[in-house]
Short mmCIF file of C-alpha atoms in Angstrom, two decimals:
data_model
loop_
_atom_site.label_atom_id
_atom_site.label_comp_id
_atom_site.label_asym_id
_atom_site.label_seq_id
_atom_site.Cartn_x
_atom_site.Cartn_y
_atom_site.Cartn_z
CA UNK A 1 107.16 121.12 66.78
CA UNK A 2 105.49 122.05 70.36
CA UNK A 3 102.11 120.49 69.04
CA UNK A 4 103.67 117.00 67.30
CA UNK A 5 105.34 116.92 70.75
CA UNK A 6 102.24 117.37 72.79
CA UNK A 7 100.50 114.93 70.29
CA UNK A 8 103.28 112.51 71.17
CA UNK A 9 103.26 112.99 74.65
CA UNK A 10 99.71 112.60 74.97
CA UNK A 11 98.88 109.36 72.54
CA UNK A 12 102.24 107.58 74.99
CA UNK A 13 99.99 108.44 77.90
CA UNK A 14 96.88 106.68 76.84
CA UNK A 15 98.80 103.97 75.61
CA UNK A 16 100.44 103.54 79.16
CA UNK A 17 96.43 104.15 80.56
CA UNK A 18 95.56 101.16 78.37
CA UNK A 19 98.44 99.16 79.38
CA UNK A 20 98.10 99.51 82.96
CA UNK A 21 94.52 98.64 82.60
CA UNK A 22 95.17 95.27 80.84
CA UNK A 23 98.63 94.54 82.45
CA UNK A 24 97.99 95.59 85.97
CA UNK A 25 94.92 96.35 87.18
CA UNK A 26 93.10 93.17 85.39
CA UNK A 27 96.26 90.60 86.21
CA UNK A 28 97.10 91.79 90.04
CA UNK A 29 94.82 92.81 93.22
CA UNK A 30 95.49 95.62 95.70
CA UNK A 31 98.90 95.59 97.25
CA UNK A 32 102.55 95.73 97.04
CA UNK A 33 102.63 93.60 92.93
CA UNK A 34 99.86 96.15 91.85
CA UNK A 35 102.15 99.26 93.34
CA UNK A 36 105.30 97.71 92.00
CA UNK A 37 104.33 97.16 88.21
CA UNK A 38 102.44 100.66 88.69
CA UNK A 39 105.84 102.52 89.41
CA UNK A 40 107.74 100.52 86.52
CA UNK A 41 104.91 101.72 83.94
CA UNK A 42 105.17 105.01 85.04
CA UNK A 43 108.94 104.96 84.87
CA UNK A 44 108.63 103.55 81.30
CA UNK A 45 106.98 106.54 80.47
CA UNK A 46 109.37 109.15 81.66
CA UNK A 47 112.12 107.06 80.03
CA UNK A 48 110.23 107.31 76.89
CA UNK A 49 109.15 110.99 76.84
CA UNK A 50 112.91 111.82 77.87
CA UNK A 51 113.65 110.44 74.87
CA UNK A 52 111.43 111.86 72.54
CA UNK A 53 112.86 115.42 74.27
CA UNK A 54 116.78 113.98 74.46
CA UNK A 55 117.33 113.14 71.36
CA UNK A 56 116.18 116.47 69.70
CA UNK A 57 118.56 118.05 72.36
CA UNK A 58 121.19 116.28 71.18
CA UNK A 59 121.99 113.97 74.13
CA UNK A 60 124.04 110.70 74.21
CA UNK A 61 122.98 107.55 72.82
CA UNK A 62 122.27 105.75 75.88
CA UNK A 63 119.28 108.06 76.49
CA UNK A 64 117.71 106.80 73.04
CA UNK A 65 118.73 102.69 73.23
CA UNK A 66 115.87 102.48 76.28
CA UNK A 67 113.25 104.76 75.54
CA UNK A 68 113.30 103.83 71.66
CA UNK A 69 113.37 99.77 72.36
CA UNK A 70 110.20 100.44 74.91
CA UNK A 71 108.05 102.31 72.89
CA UNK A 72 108.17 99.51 70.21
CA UNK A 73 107.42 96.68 73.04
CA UNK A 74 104.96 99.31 73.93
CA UNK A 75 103.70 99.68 70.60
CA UNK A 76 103.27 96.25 69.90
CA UNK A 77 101.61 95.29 73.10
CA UNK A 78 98.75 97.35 72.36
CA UNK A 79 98.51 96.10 69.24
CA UNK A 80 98.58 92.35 70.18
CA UNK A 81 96.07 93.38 73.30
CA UNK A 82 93.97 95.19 70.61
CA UNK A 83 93.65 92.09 68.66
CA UNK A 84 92.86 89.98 71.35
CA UNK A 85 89.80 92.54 72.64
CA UNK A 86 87.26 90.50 70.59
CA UNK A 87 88.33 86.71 71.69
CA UNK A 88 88.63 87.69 74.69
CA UNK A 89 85.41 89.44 75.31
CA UNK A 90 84.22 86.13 73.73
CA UNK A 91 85.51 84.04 75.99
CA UNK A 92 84.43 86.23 79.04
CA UNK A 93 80.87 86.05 77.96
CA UNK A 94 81.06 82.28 78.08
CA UNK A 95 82.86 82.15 81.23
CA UNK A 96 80.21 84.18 82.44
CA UNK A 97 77.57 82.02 81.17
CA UNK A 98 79.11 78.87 82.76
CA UNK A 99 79.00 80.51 85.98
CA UNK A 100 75.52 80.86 85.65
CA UNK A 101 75.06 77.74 84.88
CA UNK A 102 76.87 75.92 87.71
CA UNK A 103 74.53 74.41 90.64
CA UNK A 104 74.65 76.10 93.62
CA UNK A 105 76.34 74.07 96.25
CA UNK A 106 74.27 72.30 99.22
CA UNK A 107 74.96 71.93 103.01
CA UNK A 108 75.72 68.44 104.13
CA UNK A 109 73.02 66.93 106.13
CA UNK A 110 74.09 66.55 110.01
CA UNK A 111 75.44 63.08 110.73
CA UNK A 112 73.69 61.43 113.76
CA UNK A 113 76.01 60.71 116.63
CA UNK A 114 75.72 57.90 118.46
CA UNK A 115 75.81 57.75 122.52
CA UNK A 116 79.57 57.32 123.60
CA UNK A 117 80.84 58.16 120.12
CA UNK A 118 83.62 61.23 120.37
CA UNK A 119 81.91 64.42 119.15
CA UNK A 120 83.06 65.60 115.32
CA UNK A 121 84.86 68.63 116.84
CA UNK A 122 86.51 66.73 119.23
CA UNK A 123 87.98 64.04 116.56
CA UNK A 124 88.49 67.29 114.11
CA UNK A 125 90.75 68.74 117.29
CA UNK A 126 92.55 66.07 116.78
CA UNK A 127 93.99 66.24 113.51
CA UNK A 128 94.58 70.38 112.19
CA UNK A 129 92.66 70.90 109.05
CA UNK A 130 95.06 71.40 106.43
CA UNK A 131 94.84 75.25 104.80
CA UNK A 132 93.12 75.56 102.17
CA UNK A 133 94.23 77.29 99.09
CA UNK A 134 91.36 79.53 97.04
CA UNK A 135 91.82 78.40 93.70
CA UNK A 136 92.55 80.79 90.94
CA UNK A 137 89.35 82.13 89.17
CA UNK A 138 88.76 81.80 85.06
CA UNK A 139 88.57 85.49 84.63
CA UNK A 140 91.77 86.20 86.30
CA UNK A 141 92.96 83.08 84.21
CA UNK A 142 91.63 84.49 81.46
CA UNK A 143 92.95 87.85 81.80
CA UNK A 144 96.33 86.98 82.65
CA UNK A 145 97.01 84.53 80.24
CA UNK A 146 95.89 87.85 77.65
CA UNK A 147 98.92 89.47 79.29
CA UNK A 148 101.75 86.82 78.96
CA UNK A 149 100.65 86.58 75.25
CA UNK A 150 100.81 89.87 75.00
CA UNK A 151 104.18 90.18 76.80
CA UNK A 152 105.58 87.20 74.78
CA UNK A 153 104.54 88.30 71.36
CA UNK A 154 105.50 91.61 72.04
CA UNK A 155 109.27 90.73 73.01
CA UNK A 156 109.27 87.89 69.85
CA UNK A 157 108.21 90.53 67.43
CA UNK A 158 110.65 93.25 68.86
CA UNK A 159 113.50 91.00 68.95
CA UNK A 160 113.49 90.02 65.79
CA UNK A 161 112.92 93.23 64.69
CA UNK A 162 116.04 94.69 66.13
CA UNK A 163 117.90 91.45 64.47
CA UNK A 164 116.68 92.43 60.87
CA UNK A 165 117.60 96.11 61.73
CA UNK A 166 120.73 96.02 63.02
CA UNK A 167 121.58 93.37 60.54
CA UNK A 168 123.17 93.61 57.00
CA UNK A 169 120.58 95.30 54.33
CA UNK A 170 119.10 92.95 51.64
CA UNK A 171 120.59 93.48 48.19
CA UNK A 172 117.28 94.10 45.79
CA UNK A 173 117.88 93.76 42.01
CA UNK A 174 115.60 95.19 40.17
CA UNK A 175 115.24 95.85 36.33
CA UNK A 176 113.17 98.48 35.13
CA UNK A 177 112.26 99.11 31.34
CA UNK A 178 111.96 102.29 29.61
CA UNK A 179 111.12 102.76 26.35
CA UNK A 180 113.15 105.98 25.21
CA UNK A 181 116.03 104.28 26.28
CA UNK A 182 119.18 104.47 24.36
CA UNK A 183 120.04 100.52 23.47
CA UNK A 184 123.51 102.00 24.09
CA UNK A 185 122.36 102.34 27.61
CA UNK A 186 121.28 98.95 28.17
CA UNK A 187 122.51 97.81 31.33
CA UNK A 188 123.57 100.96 33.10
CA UNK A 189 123.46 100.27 36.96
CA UNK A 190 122.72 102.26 40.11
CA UNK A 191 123.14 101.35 43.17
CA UNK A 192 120.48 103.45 44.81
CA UNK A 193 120.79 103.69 48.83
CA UNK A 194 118.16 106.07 50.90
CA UNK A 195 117.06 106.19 54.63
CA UNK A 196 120.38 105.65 56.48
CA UNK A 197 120.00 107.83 59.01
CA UNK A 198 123.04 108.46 60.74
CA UNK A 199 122.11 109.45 64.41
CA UNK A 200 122.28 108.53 67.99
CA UNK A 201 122.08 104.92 67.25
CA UNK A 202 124.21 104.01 64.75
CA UNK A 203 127.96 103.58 65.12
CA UNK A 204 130.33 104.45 62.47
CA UNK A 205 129.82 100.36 61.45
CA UNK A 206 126.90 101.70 59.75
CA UNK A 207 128.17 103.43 57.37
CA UNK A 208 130.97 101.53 57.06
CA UNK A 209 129.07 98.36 56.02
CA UNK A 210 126.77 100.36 53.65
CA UNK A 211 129.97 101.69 51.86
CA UNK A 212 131.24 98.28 51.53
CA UNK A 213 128.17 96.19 50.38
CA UNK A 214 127.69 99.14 47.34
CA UNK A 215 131.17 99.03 46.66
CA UNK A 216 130.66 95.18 46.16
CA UNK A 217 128.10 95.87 43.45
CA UNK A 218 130.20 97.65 40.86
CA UNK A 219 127.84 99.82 40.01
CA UNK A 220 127.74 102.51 37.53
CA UNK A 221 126.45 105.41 38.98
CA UNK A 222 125.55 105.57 43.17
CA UNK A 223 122.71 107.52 44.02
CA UNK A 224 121.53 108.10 47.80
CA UNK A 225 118.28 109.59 48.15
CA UNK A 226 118.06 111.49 51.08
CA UNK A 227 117.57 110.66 54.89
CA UNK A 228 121.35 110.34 55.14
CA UNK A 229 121.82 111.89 58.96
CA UNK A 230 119.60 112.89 62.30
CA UNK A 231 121.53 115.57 63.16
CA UNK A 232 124.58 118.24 62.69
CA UNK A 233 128.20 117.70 60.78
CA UNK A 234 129.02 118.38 64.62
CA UNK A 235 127.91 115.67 66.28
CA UNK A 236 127.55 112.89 63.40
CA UNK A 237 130.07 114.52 60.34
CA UNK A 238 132.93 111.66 61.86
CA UNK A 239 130.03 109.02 61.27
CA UNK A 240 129.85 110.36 57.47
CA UNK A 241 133.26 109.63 56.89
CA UNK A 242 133.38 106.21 55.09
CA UNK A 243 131.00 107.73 52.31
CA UNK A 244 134.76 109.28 50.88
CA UNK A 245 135.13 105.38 49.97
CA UNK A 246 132.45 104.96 47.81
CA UNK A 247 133.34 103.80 44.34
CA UNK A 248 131.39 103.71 41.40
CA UNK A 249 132.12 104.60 37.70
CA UNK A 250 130.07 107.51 36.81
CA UNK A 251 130.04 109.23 40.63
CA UNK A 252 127.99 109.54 43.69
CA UNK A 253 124.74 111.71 44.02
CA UNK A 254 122.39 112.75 46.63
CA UNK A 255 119.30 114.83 47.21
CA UNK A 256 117.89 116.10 50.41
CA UNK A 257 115.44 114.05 52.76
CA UNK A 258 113.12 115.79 55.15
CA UNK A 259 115.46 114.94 57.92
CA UNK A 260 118.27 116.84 56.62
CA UNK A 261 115.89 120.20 57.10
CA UNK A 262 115.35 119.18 60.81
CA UNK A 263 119.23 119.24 61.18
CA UNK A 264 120.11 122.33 63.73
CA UNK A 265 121.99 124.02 60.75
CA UNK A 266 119.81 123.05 57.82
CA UNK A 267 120.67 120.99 55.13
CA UNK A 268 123.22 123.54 54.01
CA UNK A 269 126.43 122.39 56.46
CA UNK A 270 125.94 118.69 55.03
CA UNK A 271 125.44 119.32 51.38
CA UNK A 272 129.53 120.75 51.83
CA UNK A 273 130.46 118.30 53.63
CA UNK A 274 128.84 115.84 51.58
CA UNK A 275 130.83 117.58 48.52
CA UNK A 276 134.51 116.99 50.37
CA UNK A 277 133.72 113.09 50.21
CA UNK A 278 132.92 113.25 47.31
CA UNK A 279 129.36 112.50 47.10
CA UNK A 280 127.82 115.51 44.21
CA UNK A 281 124.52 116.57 45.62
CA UNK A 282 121.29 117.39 43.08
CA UNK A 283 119.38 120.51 44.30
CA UNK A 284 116.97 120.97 41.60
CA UNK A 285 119.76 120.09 38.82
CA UNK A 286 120.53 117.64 36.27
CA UNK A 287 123.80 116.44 35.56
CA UNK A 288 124.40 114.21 32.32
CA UNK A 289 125.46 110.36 32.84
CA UNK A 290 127.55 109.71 29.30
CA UNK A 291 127.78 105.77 28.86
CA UNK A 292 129.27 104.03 25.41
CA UNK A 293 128.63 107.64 23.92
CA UNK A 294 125.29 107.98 24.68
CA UNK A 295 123.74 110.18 27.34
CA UNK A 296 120.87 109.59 30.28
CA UNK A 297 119.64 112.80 31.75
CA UNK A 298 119.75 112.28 35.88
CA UNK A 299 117.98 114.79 37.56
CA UNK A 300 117.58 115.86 41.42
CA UNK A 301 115.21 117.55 43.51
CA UNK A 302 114.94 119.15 47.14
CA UNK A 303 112.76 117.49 49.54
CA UNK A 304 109.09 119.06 50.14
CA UNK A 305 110.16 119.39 53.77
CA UNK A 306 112.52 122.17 52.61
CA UNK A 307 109.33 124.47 51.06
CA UNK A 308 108.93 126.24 54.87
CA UNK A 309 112.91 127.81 54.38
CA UNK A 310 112.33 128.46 50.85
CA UNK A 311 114.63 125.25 49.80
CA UNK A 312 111.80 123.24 48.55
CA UNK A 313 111.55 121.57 45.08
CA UNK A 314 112.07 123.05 41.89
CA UNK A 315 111.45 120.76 38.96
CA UNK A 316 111.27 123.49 36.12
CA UNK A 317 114.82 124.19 36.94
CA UNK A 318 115.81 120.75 37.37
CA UNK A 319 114.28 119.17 34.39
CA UNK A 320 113.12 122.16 32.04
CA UNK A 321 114.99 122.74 28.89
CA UNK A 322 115.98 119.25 28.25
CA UNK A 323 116.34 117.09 24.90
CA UNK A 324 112.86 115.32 25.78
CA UNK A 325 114.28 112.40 23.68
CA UNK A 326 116.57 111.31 26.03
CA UNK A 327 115.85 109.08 28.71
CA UNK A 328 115.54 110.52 32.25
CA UNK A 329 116.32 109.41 36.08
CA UNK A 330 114.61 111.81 38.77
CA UNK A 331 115.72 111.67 42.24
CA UNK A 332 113.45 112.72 45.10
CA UNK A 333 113.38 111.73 48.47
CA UNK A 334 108.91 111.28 48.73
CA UNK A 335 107.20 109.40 46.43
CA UNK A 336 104.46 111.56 46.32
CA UNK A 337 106.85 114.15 44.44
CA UNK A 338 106.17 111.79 41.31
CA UNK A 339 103.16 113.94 40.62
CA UNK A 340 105.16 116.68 39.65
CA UNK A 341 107.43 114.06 37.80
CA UNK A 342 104.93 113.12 35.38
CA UNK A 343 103.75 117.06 34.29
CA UNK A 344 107.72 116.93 33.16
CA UNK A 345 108.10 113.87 31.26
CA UNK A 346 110.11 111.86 33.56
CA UNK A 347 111.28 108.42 33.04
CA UNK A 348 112.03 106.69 35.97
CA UNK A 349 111.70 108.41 39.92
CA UNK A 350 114.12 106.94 42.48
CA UNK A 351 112.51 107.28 46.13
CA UNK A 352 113.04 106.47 49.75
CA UNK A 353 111.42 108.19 52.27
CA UNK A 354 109.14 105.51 53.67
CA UNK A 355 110.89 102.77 54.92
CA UNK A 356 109.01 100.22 53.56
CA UNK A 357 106.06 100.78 56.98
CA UNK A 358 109.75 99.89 58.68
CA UNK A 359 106.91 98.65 61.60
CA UNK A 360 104.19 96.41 60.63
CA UNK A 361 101.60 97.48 60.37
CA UNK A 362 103.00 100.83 59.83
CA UNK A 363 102.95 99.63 55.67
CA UNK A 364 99.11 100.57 55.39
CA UNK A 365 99.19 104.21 57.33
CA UNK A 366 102.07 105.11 55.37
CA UNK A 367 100.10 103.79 52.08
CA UNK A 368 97.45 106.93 52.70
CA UNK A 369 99.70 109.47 52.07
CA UNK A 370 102.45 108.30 49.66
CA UNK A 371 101.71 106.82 46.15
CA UNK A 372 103.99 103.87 46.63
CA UNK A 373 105.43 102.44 49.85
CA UNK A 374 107.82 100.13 48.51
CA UNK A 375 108.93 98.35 45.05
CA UNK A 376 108.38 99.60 41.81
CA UNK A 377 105.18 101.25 40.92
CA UNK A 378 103.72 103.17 37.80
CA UNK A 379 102.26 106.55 38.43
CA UNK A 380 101.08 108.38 36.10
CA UNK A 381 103.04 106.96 33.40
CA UNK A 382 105.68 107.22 35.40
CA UNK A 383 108.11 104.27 36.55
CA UNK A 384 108.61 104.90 40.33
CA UNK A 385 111.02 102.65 42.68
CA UNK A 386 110.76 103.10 46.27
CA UNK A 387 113.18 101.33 48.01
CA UNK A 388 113.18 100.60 52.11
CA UNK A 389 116.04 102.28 52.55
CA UNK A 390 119.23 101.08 54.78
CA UNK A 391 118.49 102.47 57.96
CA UNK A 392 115.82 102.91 60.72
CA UNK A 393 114.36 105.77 62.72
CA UNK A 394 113.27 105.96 65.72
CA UNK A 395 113.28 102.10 67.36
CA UNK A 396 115.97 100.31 65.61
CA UNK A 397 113.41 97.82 64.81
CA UNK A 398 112.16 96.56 61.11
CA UNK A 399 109.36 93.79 60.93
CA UNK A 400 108.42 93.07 57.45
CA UNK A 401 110.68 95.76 55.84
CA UNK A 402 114.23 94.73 56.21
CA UNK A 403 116.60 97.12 55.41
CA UNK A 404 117.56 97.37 51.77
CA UNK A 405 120.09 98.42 48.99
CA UNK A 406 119.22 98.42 45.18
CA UNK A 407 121.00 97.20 42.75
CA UNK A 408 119.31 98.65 39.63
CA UNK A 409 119.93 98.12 36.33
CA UNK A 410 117.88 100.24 33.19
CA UNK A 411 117.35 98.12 30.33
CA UNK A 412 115.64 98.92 26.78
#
């Protein structure tokens, strides 16, 4: 934890460096403007590492709303300055050139006076030479107009962001095929839900709306795959509350996320409370889903981030000792886990974990270390859905990865 947080604190620093350098120093000359947007920066980042710090202390929201909504203007700006690096060292070296180019300017020749005439500097007494004003030069053009377009795309991009966020999560339906499937089975539905992340952010309209929008989907069986909270029953177990509502015909099941390990008390204090509303969580178990008298094995398994306490996955116990002929539905919160998946014959893998990249262009790091990112997939000859999950963490921002629920229905 002490090194991701010196990690953190050090990449926010040389993003604020760069920033300064681009925003300030290149836009503004010496003097009270340069000092002024100097002192905001640096306030920006104290805001933002107090953040990072406050909300793994616990502290109140309005710590997080700031810091959290800066470091994804910050974020973007560097990115949109990044981009522009190249056309604008482009256009410098033109500017440049023109300079170079431009004739240097000559001395008037001195006007003959004749006898009697008023001297120049007499008539000039006369009338007071109006001030002049020293135009504004192309590179400071140049490198201010970088900034506002910075600034502007930066606020666009955030702002919607927060819109699709905050906003109600896209319903995805999605049918999936598998081939041991019982034709009795045809048309069994989940409503599959991950990444809602209950924390600092989110009012108990979070949950609520969640609970209502799955509710509207009649589904069968209601399966939330992991990332529920960012934090302890304490603090966020009143937030949690609407999940006793959840209706569905065949129950409600959940598996661990890597965030419910970082909870203060472990997973442990939320997998009870978890069972009083209701909600039937999977650690490295299988329960049986009977539908028009036949049966679908559904499986669950811990998160990898629970390996460190000795909580991690245990697919042998989950899925060994099965009827291999029957068709079977693995939840597990990473979509890497699917490699364990397919050494045990599984069907289908229902995953969160990854938000989708939640940030463009967040989608491609997040592509290096998981198998999928978002959608359905094949792995291994394994079937594996990702979806974006409900939620956010971090900035409650989401450009091109709106929040989703699934609506997934199995068919022969």
């Amino acid at each position: 934890m002490i090194v991701i947080a010196v990690l953190f604190v050090a990449l926010v620093l040389v993003a604020h460096s760069y920033l300064w350098h681009r925003l300030v120093r290149r836009t503004t000359g010496p003097g009270r403007v340069r000092k002024t947007l100097t002192w905001v920066l640096a306030v920006l980042f104290v805001v933002l590492v107090t953040t990072f710090v406050g909300t793994r202390m616990g502290l109140e929201s309005w710590v997080a709303w700031p810091g959290f909504i800066w470091l994804a203007l910050m974020f973007y700006m560097v990115v949109i300055l990044a981009v522009l690096e190249v056309p604008r060292a482009v256009a410098g070296v033109l500017l440049r050139r023109a300079e170079r180019r431009q004739e240097p300017v000559v001395a008037p020749e001195p006007v003959a006076v004749p006898a009697g005439a008023p001297a120049p500097a007499e008539e000039a007494s006369a009338t007071p030479a109006p001030v002049a004003v020293a135009p504004m030069s192309r590179r400071l053009f140049l490198e201010r107009t970088t900034a506002a377009m910075a600034g502007v795309g930066a606020l666009g991009t955030v702002g919607y962001g927060m819109t699709s966020a905050l906003g109600d999560p896209v319903i995805e339906p999605v049918k999936v095929a598998l081939p041991k499937l019982d034709p009795r089975l045809n048309g069994l539905r989940f409503a599959v839900v991950s990444d809602i992340h209950l924390g600092p952010l989110t009012g108990i309209g979070h949950a609520e709306r969640i609970v209502r929008m799955i509710n509207g989907l009649e589904a069968d069986v209601v399966a939330i795959v992991g990332d529920l909270v960012d934090g302890s029953v304490a603090e966020l177990g009143a937030l949690a509350r609407p999940l006793k509502s959840l209706e569905s015909r065949y129950g409600a099941y959940f598996v661990t996320g890597n965030h419910e390990y970082f909870a203060p008390e472990g997973p442990g204090e939320w997998i009870e409370e978890l069972g009083e509303l209701g909600v039937r969580s999977l650690r490295n178990e299988r329960v049986e889903i009977r539908h028009q008298g036949a049966v679908l094995d559904l499986a669950g398994v811990n998160d990898l981030g629970g390996a460190a306490s000795g909580d991690g996955p245990d697919f042998e116990k989950a899925l060994g000792g099965r009827d291999t002929s029957r068709s079977t539905v693995l939840l597990a919160h990473q979509p890497v886990q699917v490699d364990q998946a397919a050494r045990h014959g599984v069907d289908l893998q229902l995953s969160g974990h990854t938000h989708g990249g939640q940030i463009t262009p967040f989608n491609l790091v997040v592509g290096l270390q998981q198998r999928v990112v978002a959608g359905l997939a094949e792995v291994d000859g394994v079937q594996v859905y990702v979806t974006r999950g409900a939620g956010f963490w971090g900035p409650p921002v989401r450009v091109g990865a709106p929040p989703e629920i699934t609506m997934l229905e199995l068919r022969t």
